[in-house]
PDB file of C-alpha atoms in Angstrom:
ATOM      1  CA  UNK K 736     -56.602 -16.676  -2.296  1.00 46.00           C
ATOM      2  CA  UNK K 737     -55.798 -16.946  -6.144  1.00 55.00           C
ATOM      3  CA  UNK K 738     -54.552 -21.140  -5.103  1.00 59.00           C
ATOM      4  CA  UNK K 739     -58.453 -21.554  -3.485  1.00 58.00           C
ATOM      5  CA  UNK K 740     -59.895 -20.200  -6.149  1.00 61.00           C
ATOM      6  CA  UNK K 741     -58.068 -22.356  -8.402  1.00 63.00           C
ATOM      7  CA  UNK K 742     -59.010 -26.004  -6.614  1.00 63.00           C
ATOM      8  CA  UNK K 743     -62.585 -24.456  -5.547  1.00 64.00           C
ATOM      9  CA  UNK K 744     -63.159 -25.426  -9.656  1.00 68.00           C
ATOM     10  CA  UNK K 745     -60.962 -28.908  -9.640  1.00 73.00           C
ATOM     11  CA  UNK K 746     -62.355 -32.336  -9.575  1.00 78.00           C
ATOM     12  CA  UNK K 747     -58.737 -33.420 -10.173  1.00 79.00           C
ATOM     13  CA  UNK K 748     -55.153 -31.591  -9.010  1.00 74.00           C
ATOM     14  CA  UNK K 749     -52.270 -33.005 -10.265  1.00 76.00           C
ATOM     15  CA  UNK K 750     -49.517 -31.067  -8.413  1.00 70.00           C
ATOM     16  CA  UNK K 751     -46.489 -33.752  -8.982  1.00 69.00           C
ATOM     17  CA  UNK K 752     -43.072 -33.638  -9.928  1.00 69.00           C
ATOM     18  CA  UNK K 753     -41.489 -29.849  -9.439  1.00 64.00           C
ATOM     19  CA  UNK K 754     -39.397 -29.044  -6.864  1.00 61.00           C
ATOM     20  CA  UNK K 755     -40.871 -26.844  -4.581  1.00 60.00           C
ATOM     21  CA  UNK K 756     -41.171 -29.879  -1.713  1.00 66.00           C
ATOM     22  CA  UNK K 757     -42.750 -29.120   1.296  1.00 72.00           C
ATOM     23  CA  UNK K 758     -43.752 -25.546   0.458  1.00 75.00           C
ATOM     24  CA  UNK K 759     -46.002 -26.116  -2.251  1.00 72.00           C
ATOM     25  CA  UNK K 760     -47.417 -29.460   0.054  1.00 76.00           C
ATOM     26  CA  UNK K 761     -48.473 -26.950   2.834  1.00 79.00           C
ATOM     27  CA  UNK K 762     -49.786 -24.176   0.205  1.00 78.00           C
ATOM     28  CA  UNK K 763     -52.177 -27.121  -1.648  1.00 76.00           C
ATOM     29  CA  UNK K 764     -52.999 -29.212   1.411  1.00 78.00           C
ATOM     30  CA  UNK K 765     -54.320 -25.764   3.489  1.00 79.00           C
ATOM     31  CA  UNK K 766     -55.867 -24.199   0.316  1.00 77.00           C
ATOM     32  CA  UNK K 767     -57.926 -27.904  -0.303  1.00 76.00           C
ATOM     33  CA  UNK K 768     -59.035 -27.793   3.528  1.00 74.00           C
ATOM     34  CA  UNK K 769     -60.235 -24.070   3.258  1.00 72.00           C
ATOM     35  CA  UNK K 770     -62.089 -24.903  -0.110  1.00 67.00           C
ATOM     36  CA  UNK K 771     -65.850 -24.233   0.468  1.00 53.00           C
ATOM     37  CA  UNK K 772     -66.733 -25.556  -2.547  1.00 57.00           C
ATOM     38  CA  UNK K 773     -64.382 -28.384  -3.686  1.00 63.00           C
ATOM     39  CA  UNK K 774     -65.472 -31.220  -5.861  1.00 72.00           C
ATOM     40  CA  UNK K 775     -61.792 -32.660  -5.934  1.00 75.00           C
ATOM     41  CA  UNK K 776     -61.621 -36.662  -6.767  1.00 81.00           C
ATOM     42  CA  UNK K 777     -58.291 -36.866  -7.348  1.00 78.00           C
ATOM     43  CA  UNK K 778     -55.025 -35.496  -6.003  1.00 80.00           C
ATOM     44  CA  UNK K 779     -51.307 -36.248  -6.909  1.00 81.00           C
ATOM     45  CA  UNK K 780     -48.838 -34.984  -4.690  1.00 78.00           C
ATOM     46  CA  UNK K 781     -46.087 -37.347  -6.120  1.00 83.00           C
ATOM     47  CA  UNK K 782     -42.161 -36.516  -5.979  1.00 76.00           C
ATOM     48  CA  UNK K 783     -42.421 -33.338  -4.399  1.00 74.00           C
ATOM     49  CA  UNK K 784     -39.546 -34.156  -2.153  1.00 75.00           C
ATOM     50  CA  UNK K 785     -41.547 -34.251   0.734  1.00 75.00           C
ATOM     51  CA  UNK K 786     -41.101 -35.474   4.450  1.00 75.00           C
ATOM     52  CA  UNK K 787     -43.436 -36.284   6.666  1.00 75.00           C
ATOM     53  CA  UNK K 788     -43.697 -34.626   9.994  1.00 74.00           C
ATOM     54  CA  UNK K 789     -46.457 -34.699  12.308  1.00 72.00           C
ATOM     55  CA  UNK K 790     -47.443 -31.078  10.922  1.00 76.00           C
ATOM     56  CA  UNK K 791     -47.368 -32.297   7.246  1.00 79.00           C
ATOM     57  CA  UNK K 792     -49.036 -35.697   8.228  1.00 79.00           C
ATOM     58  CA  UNK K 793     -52.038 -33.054   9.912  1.00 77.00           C
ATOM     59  CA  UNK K 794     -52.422 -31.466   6.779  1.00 79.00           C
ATOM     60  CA  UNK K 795     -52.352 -34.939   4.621  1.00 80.00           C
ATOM     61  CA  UNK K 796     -54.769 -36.307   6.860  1.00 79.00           C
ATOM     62  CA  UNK K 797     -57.421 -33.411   6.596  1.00 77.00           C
ATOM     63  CA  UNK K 798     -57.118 -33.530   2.968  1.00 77.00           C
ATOM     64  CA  UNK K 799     -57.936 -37.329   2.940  1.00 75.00           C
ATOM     65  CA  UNK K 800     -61.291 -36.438   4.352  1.00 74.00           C
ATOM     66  CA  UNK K 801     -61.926 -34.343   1.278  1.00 76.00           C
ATOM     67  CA  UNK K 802     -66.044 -35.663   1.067  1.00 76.00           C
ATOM     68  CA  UNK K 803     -65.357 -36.341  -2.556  1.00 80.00           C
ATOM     69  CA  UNK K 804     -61.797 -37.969  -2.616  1.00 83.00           C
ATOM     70  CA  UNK K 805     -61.319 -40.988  -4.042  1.00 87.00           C
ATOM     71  CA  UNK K 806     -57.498 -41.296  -5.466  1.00 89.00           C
ATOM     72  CA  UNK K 807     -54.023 -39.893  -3.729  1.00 87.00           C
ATOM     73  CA  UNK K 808     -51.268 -40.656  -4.971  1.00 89.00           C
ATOM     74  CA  UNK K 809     -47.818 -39.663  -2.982  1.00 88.00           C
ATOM     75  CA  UNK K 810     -45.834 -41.876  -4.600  1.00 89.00           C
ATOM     76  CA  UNK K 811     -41.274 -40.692  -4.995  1.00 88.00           C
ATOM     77  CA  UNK K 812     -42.031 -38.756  -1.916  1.00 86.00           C
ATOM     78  CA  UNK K 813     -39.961 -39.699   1.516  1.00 84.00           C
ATOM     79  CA  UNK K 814     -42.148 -40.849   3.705  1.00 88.00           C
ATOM     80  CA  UNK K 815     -40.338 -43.367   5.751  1.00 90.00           C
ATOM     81  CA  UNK K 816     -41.392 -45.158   8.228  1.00 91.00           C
ATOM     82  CA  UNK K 817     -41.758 -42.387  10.357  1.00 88.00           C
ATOM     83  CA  UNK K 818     -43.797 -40.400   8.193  1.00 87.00           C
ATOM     84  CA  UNK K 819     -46.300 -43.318   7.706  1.00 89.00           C
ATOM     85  CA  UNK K 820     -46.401 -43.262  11.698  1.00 88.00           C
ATOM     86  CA  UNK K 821     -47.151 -39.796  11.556  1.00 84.00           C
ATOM     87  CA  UNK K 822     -50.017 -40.361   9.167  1.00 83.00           C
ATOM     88  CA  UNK K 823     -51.461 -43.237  11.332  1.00 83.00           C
ATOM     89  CA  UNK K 824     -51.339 -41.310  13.997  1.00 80.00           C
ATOM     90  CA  UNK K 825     -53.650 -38.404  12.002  1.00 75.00           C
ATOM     91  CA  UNK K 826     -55.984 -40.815  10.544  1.00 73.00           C
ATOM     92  CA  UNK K 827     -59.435 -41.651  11.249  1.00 68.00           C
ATOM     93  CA  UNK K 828     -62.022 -43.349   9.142  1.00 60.00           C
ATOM     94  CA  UNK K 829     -62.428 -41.841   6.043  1.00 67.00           C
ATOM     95  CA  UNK K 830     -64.964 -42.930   3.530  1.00 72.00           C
ATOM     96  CA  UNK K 831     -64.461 -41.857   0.605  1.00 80.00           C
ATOM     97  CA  UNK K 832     -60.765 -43.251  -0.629  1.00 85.00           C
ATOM     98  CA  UNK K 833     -60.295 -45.644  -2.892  1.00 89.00           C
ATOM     99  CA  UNK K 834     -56.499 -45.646  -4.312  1.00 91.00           C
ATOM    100  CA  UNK K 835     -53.762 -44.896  -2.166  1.00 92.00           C
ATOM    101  CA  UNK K 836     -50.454 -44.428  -3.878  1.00 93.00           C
ATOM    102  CA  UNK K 837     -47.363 -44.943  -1.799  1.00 94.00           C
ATOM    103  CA  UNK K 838     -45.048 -46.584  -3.901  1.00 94.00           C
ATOM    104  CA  UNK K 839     -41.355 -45.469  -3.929  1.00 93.00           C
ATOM    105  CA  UNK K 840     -41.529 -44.020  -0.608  1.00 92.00           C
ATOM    106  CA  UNK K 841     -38.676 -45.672   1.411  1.00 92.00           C
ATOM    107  CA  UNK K 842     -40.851 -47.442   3.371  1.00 94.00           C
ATOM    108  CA  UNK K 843     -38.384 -50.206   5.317  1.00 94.00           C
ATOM    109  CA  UNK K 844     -38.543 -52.976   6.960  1.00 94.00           C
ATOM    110  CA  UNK K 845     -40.872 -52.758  10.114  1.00 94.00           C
ATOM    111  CA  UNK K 846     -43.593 -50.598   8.435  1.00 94.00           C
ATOM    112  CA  UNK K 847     -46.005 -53.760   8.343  1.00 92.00           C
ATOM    113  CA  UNK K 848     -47.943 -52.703  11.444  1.00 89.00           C
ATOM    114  CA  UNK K 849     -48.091 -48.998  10.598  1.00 90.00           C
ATOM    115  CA  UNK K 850     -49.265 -50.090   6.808  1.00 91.00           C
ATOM    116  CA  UNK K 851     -52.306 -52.120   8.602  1.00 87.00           C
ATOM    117  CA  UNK K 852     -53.286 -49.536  10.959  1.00 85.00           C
ATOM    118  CA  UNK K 853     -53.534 -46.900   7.800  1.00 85.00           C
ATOM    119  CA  UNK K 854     -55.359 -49.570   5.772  1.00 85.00           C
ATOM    120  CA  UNK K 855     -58.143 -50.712   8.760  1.00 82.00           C
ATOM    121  CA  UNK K 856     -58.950 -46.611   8.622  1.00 82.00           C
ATOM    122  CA  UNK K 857     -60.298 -46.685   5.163  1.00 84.00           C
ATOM    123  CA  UNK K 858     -62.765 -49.019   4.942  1.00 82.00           C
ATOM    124  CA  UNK K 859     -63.085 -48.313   1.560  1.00 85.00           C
ATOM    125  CA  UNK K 860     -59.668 -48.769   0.234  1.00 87.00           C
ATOM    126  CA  UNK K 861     -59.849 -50.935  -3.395  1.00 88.00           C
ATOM    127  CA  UNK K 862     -56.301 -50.477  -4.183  1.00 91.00           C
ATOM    128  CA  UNK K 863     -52.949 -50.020  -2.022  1.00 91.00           C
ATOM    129  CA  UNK K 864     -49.383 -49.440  -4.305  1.00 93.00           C
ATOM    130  CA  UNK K 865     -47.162 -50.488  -2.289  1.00 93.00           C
ATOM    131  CA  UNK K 866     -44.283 -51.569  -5.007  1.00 92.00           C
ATOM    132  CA  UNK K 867     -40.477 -49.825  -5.146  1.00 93.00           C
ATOM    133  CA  UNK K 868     -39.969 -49.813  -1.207  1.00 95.00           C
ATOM    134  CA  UNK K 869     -37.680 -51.636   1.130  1.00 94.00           C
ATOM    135  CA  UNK K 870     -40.300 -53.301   2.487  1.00 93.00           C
ATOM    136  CA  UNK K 871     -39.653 -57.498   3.390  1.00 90.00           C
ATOM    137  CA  UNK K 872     -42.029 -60.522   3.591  1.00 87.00           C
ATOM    138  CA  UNK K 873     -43.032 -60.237   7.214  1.00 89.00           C
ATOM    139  CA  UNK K 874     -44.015 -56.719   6.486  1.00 91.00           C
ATOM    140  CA  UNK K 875     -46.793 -57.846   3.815  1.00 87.00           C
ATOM    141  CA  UNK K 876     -48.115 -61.034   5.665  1.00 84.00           C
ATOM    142  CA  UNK K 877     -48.724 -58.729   9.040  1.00 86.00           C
ATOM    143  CA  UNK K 878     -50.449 -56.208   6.588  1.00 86.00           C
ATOM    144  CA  UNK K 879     -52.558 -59.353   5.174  1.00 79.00           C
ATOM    145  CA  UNK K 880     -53.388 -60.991   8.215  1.00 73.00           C
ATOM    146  CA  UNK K 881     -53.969 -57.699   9.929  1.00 67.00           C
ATOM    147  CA  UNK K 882     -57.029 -57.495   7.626  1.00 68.00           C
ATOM    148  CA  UNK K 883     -59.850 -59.269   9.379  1.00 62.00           C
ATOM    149  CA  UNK K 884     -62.789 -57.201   8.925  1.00 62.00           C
ATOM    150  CA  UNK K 885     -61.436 -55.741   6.182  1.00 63.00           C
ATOM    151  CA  UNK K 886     -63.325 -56.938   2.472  1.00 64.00           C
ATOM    152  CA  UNK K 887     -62.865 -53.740  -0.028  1.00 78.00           C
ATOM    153  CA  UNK K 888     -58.696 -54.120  -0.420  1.00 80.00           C
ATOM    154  CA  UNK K 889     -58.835 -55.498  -3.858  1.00 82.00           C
ATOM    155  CA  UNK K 890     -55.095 -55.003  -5.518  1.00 85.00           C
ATOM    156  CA  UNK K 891     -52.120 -54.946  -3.426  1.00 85.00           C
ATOM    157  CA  UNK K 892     -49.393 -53.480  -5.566  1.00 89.00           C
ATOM    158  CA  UNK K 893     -45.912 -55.429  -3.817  1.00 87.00           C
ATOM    159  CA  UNK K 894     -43.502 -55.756  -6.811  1.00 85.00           C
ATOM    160  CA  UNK K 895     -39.663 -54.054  -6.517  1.00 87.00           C
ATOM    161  CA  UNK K 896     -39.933 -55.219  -2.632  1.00 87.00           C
ATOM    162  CA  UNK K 897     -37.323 -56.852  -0.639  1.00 85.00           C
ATOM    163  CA  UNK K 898     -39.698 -60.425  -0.678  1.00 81.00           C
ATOM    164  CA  UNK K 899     -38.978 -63.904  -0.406  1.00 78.00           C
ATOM    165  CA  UNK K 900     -39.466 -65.962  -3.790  1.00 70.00           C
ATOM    166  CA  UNK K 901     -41.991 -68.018  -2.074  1.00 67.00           C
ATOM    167  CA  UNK K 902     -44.073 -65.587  -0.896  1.00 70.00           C
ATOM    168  CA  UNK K 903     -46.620 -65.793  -3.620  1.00 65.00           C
ATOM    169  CA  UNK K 904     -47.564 -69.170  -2.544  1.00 68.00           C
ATOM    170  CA  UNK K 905     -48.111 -67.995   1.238  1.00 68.00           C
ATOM    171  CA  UNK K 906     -50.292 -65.161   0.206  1.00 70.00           C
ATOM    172  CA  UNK K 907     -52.533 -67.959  -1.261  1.00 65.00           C
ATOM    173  CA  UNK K 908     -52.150 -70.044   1.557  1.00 68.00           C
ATOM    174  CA  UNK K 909     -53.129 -67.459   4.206  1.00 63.00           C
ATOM    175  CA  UNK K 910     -56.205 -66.048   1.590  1.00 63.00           C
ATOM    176  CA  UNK K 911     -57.160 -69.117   1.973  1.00 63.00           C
ATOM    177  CA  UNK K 912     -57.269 -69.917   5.640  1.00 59.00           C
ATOM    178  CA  UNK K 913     -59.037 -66.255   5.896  1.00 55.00           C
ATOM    179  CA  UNK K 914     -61.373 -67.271   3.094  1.00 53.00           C
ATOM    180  CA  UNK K 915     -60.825 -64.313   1.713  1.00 50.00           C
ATOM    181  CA  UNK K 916     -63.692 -63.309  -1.458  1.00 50.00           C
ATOM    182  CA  UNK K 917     -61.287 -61.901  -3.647  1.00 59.00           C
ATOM    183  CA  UNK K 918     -57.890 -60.192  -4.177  1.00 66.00           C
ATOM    184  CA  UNK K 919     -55.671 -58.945  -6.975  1.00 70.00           C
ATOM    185  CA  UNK K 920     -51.715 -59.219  -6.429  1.00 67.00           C
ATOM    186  CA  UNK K 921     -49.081 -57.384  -8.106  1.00 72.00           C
ATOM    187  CA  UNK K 922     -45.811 -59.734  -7.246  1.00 63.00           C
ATOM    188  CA  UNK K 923     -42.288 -59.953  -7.098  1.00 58.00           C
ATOM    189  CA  UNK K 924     -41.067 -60.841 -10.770  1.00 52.00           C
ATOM    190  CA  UNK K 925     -44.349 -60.631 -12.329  1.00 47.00           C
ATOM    191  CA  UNK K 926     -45.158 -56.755 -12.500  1.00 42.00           C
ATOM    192  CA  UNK K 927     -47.777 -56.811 -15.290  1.00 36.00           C
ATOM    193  CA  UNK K 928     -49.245 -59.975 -13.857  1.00 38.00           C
ATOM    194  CA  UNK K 929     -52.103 -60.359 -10.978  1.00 43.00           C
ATOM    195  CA  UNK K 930     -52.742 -63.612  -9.149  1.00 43.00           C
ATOM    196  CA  UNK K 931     -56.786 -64.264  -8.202  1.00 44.00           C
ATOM    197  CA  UNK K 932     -58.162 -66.067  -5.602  1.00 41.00           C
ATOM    198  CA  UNK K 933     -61.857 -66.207  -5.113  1.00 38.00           C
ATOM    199  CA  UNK K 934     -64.112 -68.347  -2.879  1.00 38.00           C
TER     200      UNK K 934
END
């Protein structure tokens, strides 16, 4: 009661870095879906030591359809590639997001598909950190190209990856061929740097 009362006033919970892991995940996440008056913008859930299962990727996914959400970050969590199924599995079109932190959260090889089922669910998605996984080149051109319909994705965040050296040059190349209007890249090598391409 005292934890709803709390976020009921909350445009912005950071709840990151202690070590109470999944515990204080469930006691946040169901406290934020019970909240009849939340305003909440932003939420950080980051290293919490927290797993994914299909329970916890429930309770992530109903607080991603906060009506006023914009920012999550869950960044030094470990997710996997399981847990990112889990969440895929949860998700359906929420409006609202806008920066989705995942960054340092052992996402491996293979997670490309998963990544671009997550990312075609929030239309409005401006930013995606993706940097300080395990994550390898095929995995980030079957995000891109997965992207058809999708025009908000703004800054991909892909630095501290296990990418090719080349792959900067066929990101342009496949922007390109999409005719994509306009995207921001954080690379391999060049963390404070961002690569343009507009029509």
């Amino acid at each position: 009661v005292m934890l709803s009362a709390v976020v009921d006033r909350c445009a912005e919970l950071l709840f990151s870095g202690n070590e109470l892991g999944e515990v204080a995940f469930r006691a946040v996440s169901t406290a934020l879906v019970r909240s009849s008056r939340l305003n909440m913008r932003l939420l950080s859930l980051e290293y919490l030591s927290l797993r994914l299962d299909d329970q916890n990727a429930g309770l992530l996914a109903a607080c991603m359809h906060l009506p006023h959400l914009t920012t999550l970050w869950l960044s030094g969590n470990s997710i996997g590639n399981g847990g990112l199924s889990a969440l895929a599995r949860h998700l359906s079109t929420c409006r609202s997001l806008r920066c989705f932190g995942l960054s340092n959260c052992s996402l491996t090889q293979g997670c490309g598909s998963e990544l671009s089922s997550i990312v075609k669910q929030l239309p409005d998605l401006h930013q995606l950190q993706l940097q300080s996984n395990q994550m390898d080149t095929s995995d980030v051109f079957l995000l891109l190209s997965g992207l058809h319909s999708h025009h908000n994705l703004h800054e991909l965040h892909i630095h501290g990856n296990q990418l090719d050296d080349g792959i900067a040059g066929g990101i342009v190349e496949l922007l390109q061929a999409r005719r994509e209007h306009h995207m921001a890249l954080v690379l391999p090598h060049r963390p404070l740097s961002k690569m343009r391409h507009r029509r």
